[in-house]
CSV table of C-alpha atoms in Angstrom, one decimal:
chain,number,residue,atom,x,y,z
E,1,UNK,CA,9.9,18.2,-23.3
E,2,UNK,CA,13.2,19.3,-21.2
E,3,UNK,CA,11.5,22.8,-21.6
E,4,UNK,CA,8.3,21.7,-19.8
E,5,UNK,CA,10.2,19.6,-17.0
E,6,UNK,CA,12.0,22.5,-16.3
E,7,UNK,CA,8.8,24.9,-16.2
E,8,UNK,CA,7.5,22.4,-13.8
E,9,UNK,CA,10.8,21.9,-11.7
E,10,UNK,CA,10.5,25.9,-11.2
E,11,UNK,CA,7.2,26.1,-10.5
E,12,UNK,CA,6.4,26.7,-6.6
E,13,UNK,CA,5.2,23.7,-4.9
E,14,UNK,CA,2.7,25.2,-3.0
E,15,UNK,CA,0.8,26.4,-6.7
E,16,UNK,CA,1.8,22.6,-8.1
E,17,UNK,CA,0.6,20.8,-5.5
E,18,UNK,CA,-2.8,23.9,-4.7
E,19,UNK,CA,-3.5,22.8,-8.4
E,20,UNK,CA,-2.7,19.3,-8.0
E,21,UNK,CA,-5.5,18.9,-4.9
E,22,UNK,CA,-7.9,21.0,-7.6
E,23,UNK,CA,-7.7,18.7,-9.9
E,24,UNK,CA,-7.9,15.5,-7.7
E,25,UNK,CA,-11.1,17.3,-6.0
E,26,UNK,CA,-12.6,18.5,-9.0
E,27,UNK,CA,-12.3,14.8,-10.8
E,28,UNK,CA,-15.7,13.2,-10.2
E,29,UNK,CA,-17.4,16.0,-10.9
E,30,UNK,CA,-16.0,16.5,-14.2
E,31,UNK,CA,-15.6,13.3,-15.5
E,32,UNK,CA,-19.0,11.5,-14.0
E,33,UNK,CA,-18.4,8.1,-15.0
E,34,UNK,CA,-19.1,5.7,-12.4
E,35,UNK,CA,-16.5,3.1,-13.7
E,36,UNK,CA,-13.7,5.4,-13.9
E,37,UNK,CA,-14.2,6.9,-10.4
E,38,UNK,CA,-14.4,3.2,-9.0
E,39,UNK,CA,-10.8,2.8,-10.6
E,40,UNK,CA,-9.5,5.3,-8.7
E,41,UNK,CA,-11.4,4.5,-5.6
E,42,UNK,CA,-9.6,1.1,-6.1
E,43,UNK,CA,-6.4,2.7,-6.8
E,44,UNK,CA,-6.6,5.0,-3.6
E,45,UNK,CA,-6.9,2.1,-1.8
E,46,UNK,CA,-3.8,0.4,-3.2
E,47,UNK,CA,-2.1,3.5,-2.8
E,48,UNK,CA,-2.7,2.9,1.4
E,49,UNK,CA,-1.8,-0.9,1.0
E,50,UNK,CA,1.6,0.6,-0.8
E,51,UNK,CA,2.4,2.9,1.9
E,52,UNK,CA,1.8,0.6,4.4
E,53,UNK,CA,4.3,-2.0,2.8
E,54,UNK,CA,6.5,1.0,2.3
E,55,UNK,CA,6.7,1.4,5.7
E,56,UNK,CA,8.3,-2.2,6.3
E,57,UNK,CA,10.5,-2.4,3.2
E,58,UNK,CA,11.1,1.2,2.4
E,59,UNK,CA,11.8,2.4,5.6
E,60,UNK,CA,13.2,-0.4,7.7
E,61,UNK,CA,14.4,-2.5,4.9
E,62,UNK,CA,12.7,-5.3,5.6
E,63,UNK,CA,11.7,-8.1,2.7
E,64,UNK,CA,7.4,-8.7,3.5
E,65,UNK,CA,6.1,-10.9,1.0
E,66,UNK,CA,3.3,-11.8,2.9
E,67,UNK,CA,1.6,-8.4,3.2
E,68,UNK,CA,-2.2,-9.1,2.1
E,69,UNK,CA,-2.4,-11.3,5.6
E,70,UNK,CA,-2.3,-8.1,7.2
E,71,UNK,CA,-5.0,-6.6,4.5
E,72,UNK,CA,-7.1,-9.5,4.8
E,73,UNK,CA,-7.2,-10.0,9.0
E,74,UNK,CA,-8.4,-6.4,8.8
E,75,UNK,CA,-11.1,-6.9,5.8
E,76,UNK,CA,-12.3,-10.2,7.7
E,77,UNK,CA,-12.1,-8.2,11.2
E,78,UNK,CA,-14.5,-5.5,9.8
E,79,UNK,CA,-16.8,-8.1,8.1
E,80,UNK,CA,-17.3,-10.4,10.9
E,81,UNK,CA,-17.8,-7.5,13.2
E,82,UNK,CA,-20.4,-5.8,11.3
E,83,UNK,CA,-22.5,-8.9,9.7
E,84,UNK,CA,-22.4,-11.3,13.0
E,85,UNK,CA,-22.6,-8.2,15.8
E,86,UNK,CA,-23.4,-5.5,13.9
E,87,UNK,CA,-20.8,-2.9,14.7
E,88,UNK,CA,-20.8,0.4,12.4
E,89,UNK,CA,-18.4,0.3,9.7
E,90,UNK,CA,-16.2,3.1,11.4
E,91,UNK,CA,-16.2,2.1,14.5
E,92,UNK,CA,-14.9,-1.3,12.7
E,93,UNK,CA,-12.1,0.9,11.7
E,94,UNK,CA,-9.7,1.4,14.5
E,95,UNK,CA,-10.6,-2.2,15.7
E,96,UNK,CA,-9.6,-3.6,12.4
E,97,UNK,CA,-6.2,-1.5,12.7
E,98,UNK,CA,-5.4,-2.7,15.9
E,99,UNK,CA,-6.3,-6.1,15.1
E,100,UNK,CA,-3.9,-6.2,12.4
E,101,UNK,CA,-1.2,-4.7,14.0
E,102,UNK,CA,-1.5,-7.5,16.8
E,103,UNK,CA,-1.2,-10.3,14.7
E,104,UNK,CA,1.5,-8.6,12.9
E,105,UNK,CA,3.3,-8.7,16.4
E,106,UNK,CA,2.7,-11.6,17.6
E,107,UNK,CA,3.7,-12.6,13.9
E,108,UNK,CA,6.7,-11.2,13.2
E,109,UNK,CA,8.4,-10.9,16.8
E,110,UNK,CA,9.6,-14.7,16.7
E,111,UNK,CA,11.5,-14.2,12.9
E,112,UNK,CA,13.0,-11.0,13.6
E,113,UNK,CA,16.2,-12.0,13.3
E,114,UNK,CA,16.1,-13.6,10.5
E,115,UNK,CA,16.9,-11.3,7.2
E,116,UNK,CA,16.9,-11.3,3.2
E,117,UNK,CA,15.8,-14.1,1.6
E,118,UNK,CA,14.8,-16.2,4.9
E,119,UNK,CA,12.6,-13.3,6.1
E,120,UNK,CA,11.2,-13.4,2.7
E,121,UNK,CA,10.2,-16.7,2.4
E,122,UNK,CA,9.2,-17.1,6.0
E,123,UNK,CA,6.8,-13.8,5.3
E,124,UNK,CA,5.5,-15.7,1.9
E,125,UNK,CA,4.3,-18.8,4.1
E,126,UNK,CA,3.0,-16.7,6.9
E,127,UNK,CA,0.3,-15.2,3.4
E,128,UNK,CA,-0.3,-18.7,2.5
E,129,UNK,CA,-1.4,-19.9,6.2
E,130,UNK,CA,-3.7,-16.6,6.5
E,131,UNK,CA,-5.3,-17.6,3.1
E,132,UNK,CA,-5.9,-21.2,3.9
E,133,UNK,CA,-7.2,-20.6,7.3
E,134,UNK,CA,-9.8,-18.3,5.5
E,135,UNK,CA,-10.4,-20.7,3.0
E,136,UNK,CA,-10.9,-24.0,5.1
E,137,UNK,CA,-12.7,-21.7,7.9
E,138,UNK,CA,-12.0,-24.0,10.8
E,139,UNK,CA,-13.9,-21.4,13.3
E,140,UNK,CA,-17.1,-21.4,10.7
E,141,UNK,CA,-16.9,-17.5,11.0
E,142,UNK,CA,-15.1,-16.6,7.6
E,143,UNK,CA,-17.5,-18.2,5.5
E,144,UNK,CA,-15.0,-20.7,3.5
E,145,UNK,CA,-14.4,-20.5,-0.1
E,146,UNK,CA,-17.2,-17.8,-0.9
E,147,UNK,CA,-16.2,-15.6,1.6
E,148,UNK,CA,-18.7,-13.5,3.5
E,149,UNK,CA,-20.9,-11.0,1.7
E,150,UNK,CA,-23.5,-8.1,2.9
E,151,UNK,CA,-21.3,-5.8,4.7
E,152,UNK,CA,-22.8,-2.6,5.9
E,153,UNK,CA,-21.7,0.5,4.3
E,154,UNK,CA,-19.7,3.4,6.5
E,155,UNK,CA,-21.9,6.5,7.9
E,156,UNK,CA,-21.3,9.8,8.8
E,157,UNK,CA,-23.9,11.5,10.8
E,158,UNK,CA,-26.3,9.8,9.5
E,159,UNK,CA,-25.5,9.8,5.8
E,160,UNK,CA,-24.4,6.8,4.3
E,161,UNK,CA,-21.7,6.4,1.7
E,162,UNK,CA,-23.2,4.6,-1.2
E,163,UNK,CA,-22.2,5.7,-4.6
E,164,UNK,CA,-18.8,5.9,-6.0
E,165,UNK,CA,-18.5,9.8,-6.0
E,166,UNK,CA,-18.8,9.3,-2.2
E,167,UNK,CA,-16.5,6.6,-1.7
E,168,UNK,CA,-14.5,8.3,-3.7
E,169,UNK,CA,-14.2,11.2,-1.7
E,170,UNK,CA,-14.1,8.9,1.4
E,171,UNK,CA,-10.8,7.0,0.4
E,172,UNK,CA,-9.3,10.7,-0.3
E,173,UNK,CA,-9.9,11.4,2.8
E,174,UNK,CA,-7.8,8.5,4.2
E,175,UNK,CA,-5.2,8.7,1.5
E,176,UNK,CA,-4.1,12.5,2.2
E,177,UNK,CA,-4.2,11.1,6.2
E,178,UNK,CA,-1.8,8.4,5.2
E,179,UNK,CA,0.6,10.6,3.3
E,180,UNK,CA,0.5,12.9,6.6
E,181,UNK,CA,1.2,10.0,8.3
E,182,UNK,CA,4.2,8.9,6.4
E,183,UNK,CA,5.6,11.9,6.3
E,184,UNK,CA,5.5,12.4,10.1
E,185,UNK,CA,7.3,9.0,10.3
E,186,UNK,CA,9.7,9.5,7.5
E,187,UNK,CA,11.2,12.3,9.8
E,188,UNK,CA,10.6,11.4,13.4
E,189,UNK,CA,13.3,9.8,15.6
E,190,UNK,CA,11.5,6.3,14.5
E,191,UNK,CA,12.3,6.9,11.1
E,192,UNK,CA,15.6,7.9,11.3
E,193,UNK,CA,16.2,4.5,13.7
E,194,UNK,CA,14.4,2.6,10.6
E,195,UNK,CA,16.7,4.6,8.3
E,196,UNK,CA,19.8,3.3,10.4
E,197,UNK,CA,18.5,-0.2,11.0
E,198,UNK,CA,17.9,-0.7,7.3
E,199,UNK,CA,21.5,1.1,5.9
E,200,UNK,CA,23.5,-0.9,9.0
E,201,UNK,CA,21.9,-3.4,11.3
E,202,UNK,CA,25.4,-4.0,13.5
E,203,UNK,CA,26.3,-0.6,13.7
E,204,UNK,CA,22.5,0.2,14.5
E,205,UNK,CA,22.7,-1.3,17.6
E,206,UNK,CA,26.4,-0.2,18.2
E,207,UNK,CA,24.7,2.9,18.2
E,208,UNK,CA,22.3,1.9,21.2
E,209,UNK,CA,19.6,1.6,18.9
E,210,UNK,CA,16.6,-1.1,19.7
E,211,UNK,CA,16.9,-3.2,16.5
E,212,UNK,CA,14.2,-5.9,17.8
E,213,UNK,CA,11.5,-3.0,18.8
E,214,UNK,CA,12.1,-0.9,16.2
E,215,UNK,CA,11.7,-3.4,13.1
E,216,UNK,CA,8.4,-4.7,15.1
E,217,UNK,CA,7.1,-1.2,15.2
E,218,UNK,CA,8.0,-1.2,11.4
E,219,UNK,CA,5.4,-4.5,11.0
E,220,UNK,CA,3.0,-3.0,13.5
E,221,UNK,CA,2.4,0.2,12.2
E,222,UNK,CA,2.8,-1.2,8.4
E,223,UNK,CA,0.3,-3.9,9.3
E,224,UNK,CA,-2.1,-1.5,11.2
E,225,UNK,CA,-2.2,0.7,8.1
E,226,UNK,CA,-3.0,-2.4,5.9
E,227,UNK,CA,-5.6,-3.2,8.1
E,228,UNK,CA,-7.0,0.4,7.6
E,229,UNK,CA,-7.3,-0.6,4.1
E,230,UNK,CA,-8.9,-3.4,4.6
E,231,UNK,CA,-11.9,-2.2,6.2
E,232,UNK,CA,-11.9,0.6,3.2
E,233,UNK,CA,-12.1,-2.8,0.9
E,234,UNK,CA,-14.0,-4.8,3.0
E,235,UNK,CA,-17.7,-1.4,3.1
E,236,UNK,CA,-16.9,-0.5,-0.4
E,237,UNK,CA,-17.3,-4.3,-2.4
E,238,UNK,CA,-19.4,-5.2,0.6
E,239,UNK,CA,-18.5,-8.8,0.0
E,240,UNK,CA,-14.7,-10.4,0.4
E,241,UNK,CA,-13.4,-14.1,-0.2
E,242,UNK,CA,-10.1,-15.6,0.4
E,243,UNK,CA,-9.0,-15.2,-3.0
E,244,UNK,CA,-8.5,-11.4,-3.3
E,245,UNK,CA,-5.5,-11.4,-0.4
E,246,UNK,CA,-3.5,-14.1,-2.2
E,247,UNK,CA,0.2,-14.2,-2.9
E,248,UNK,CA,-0.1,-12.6,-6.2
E,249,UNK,CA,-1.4,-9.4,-4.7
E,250,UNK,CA,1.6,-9.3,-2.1
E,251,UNK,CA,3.7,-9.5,-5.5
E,252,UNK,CA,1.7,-6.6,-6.8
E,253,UNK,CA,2.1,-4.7,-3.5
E,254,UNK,CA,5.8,-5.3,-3.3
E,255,UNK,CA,6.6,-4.1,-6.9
E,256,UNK,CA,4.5,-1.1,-6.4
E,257,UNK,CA,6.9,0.1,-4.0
E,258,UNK,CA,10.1,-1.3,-6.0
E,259,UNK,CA,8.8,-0.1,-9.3
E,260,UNK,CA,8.0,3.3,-7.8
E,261,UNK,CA,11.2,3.7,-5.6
E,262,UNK,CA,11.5,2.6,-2.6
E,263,UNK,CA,10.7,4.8,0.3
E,264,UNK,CA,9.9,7.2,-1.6
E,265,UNK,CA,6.1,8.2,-1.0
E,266,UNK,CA,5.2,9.7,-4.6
E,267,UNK,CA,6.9,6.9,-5.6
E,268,UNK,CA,3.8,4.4,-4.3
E,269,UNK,CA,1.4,6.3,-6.5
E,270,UNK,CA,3.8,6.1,-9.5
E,271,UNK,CA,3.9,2.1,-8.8
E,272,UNK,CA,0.1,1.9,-8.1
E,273,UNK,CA,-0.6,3.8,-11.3
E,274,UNK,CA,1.5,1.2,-13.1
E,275,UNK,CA,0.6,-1.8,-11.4
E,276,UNK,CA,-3.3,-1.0,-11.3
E,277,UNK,CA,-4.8,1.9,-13.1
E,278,UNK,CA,-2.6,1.0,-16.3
E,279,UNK,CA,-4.2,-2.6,-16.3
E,280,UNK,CA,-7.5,-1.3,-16.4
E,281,UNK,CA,-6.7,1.1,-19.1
E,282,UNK,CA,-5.2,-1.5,-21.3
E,283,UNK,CA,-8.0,-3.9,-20.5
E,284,UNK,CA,-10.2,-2.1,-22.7
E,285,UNK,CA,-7.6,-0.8,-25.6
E,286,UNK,CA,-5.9,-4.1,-25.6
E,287,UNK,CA,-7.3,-6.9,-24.1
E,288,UNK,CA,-5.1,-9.6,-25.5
E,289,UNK,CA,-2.3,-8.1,-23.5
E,290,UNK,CA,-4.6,-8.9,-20.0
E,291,UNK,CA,-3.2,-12.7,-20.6
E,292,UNK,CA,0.6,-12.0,-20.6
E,293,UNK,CA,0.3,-9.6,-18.2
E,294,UNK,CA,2.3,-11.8,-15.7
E,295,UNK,CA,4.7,-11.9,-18.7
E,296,UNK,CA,4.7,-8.4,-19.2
E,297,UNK,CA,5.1,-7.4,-15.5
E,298,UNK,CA,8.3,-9.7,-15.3
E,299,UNK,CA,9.5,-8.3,-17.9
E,300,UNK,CA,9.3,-4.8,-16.8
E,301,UNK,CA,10.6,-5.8,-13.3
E,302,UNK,CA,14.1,-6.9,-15.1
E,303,UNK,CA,14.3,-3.7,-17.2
E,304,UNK,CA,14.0,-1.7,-14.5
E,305,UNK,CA,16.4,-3.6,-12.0
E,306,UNK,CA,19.1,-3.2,-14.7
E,307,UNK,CA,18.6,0.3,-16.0
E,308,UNK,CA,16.8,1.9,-13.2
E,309,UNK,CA,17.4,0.2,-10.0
E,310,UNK,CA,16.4,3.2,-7.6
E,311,UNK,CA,12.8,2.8,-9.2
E,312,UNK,CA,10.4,5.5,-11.4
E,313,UNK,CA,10.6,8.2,-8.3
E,314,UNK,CA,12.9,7.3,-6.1
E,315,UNK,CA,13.9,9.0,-2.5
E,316,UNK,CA,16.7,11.0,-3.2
E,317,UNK,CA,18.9,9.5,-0.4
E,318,UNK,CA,18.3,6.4,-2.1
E,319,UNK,CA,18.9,7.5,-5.7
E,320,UNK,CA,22.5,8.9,-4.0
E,321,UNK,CA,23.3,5.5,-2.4
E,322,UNK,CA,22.5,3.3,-5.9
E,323,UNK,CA,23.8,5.3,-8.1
E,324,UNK,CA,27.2,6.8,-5.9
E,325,UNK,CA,26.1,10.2,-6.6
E,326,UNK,CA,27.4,13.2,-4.7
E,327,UNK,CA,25.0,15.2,-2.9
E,328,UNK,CA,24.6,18.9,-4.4
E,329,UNK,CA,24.6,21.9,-2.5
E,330,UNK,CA,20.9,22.7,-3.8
């Protein structure tokens, strides 16, 4: 096994990740089973929603618990665009996006100053007042309890994307745009001011650093990402309802990126593949297991905050700072 990993850790990452992409692309062709492509059209789009929280609680160390209100505003943006004025699904997109990212300002800019727990719980009860509104639908536009259904799928000159080999393509598409994404951020001069702000509020701003516009660029850009995914969620089910953005799925969200490591991106795909692939793999081996799986997820969350607090893959800066390691000269 050591033998393999070390194969591996040698190999250039140019051929590992060249063969990594093959194998991604080269899935639905080969495998050709439309319930297993769904799963990972369903993981691909938990993998954005991960990022996305990443973005606030990875990068800028910020405690969101309320997350799947930004998901949600953009599923419900898209859906009541396109069923009551019949907007194209991509044109939906940006408008979703920037939707979300608007609430998530007008949001978040009045608790900013708060931190830890009280951010925490003040994000949990901003969640619960998105999914209420949705559910009592006081504007008659949400469609209440059973949500709204008959949402248009997305086209692309001309060609709609229908089947799950297409949408499957479709969510790769925006998942390898996300990773770009993150990766410009992780190392832009934003970054680096979410970086100080997270590791030093005080001396962030001793440093002449905007604390205030930096963590609401940090719920902007997160939120405007989860709204993305939203109107992904929102064409491919073609039907949404208050239910699916609830608090449990900001739980699911938030330990995808603990579980994983936080900031670390390959670290959100090792979370999502725990926190959503591996349910559906055990729901057919071992179905029993399906009702503990709250259980079972708590459990797993305490194992790993005592033996592995840095997460499954963590960013190496942070596997240095939890575990006081020296830096190397490799």
């Amino acid at each position: 096994m050591k033998a393999l990993f070390t194969y591996f850790k040698n190999l250039d990452r140019r051929v590992l990740y060249g063969a990594l992409l093959a194998i991604v692309l080269l899935f639905p062709l080969v495998v050709r089973n439309d319930y297993w492509i769904s799963t990972w059209v369903l993981f691909g789009i938990w993998v954005i929603l991960g990022l996305s929280l990443n973005i606030i609680v990875g990068y800028a160390g910020l405690f969101q618990l309320g997350h799947a209100a930004f998901w949600a505003v953009g599923a419900y943006t898209t859906a009541i665009l396109n069923i009551y004025l019949k907007v194209p699904i991509l044109v939906c997109l940006p408008i979703s996006a920037l939707v979300a990212a608007f609430f998530a300002i007008i949001i978040s800019k009045p608790i900013l100053h708060l931190r830890g727990d009280y951010l925490c719980i003040v994000t949990i009860g901003f969640g619960e007042i998105v999914r209420l509104f949705l559910y009592n639908d006081p504007f008659k536009i949400t469609g209440g309890v059973n949500g709204l259904r008959g949402i248009a799928r997305p086209s692309i000159l001309g060609l709609e994307i229908n089947t799950p080999t297409d949408y499957y393509y479709y969510v790769l598409f925006f998942v390898l745009i996300t990773i770009l994404a993150m990766q410009r951020l992780e190392n832009s001069r934003l970054g680096r001011a979410w970086n100080y702000v997270r590791e030093d509020e005080m001396a962030a701003e001793a440093m002449g650093i905007d604390t205030v516009k930096v963590k609401l660029l940090a719920f902007a850009i997160g939120a405007a990402w989860a709204g993305v995914a939203g109107n992904i969620y929102a064409s491919r089910y073609t039907v949404i309802a208050p239910e699916t953005f609830s608090f449990w799925n900001s739980v699911v969200m938030f330990c995808i990126v603990v579980l994983g490591g936080t900031g670390s991106i390959p670290g959100v795909f090792v979370g999502t593949l725990g926190m959503i692939v591996l349910p559906e793999i055990l729901r057919h081996v071992l179905s029993a297991i399906l009702e503990w799986r709250l259980l079972v997820f708590g459990i797993a969350m305490v194992i790993m905050m005592i033996f592995r607090p840095e997460g499954l893959w963590p960013h190496r800066r942070y596997r240095l700072e939890l575990r006081r390691e020296e830096p190397t000269s490799s």
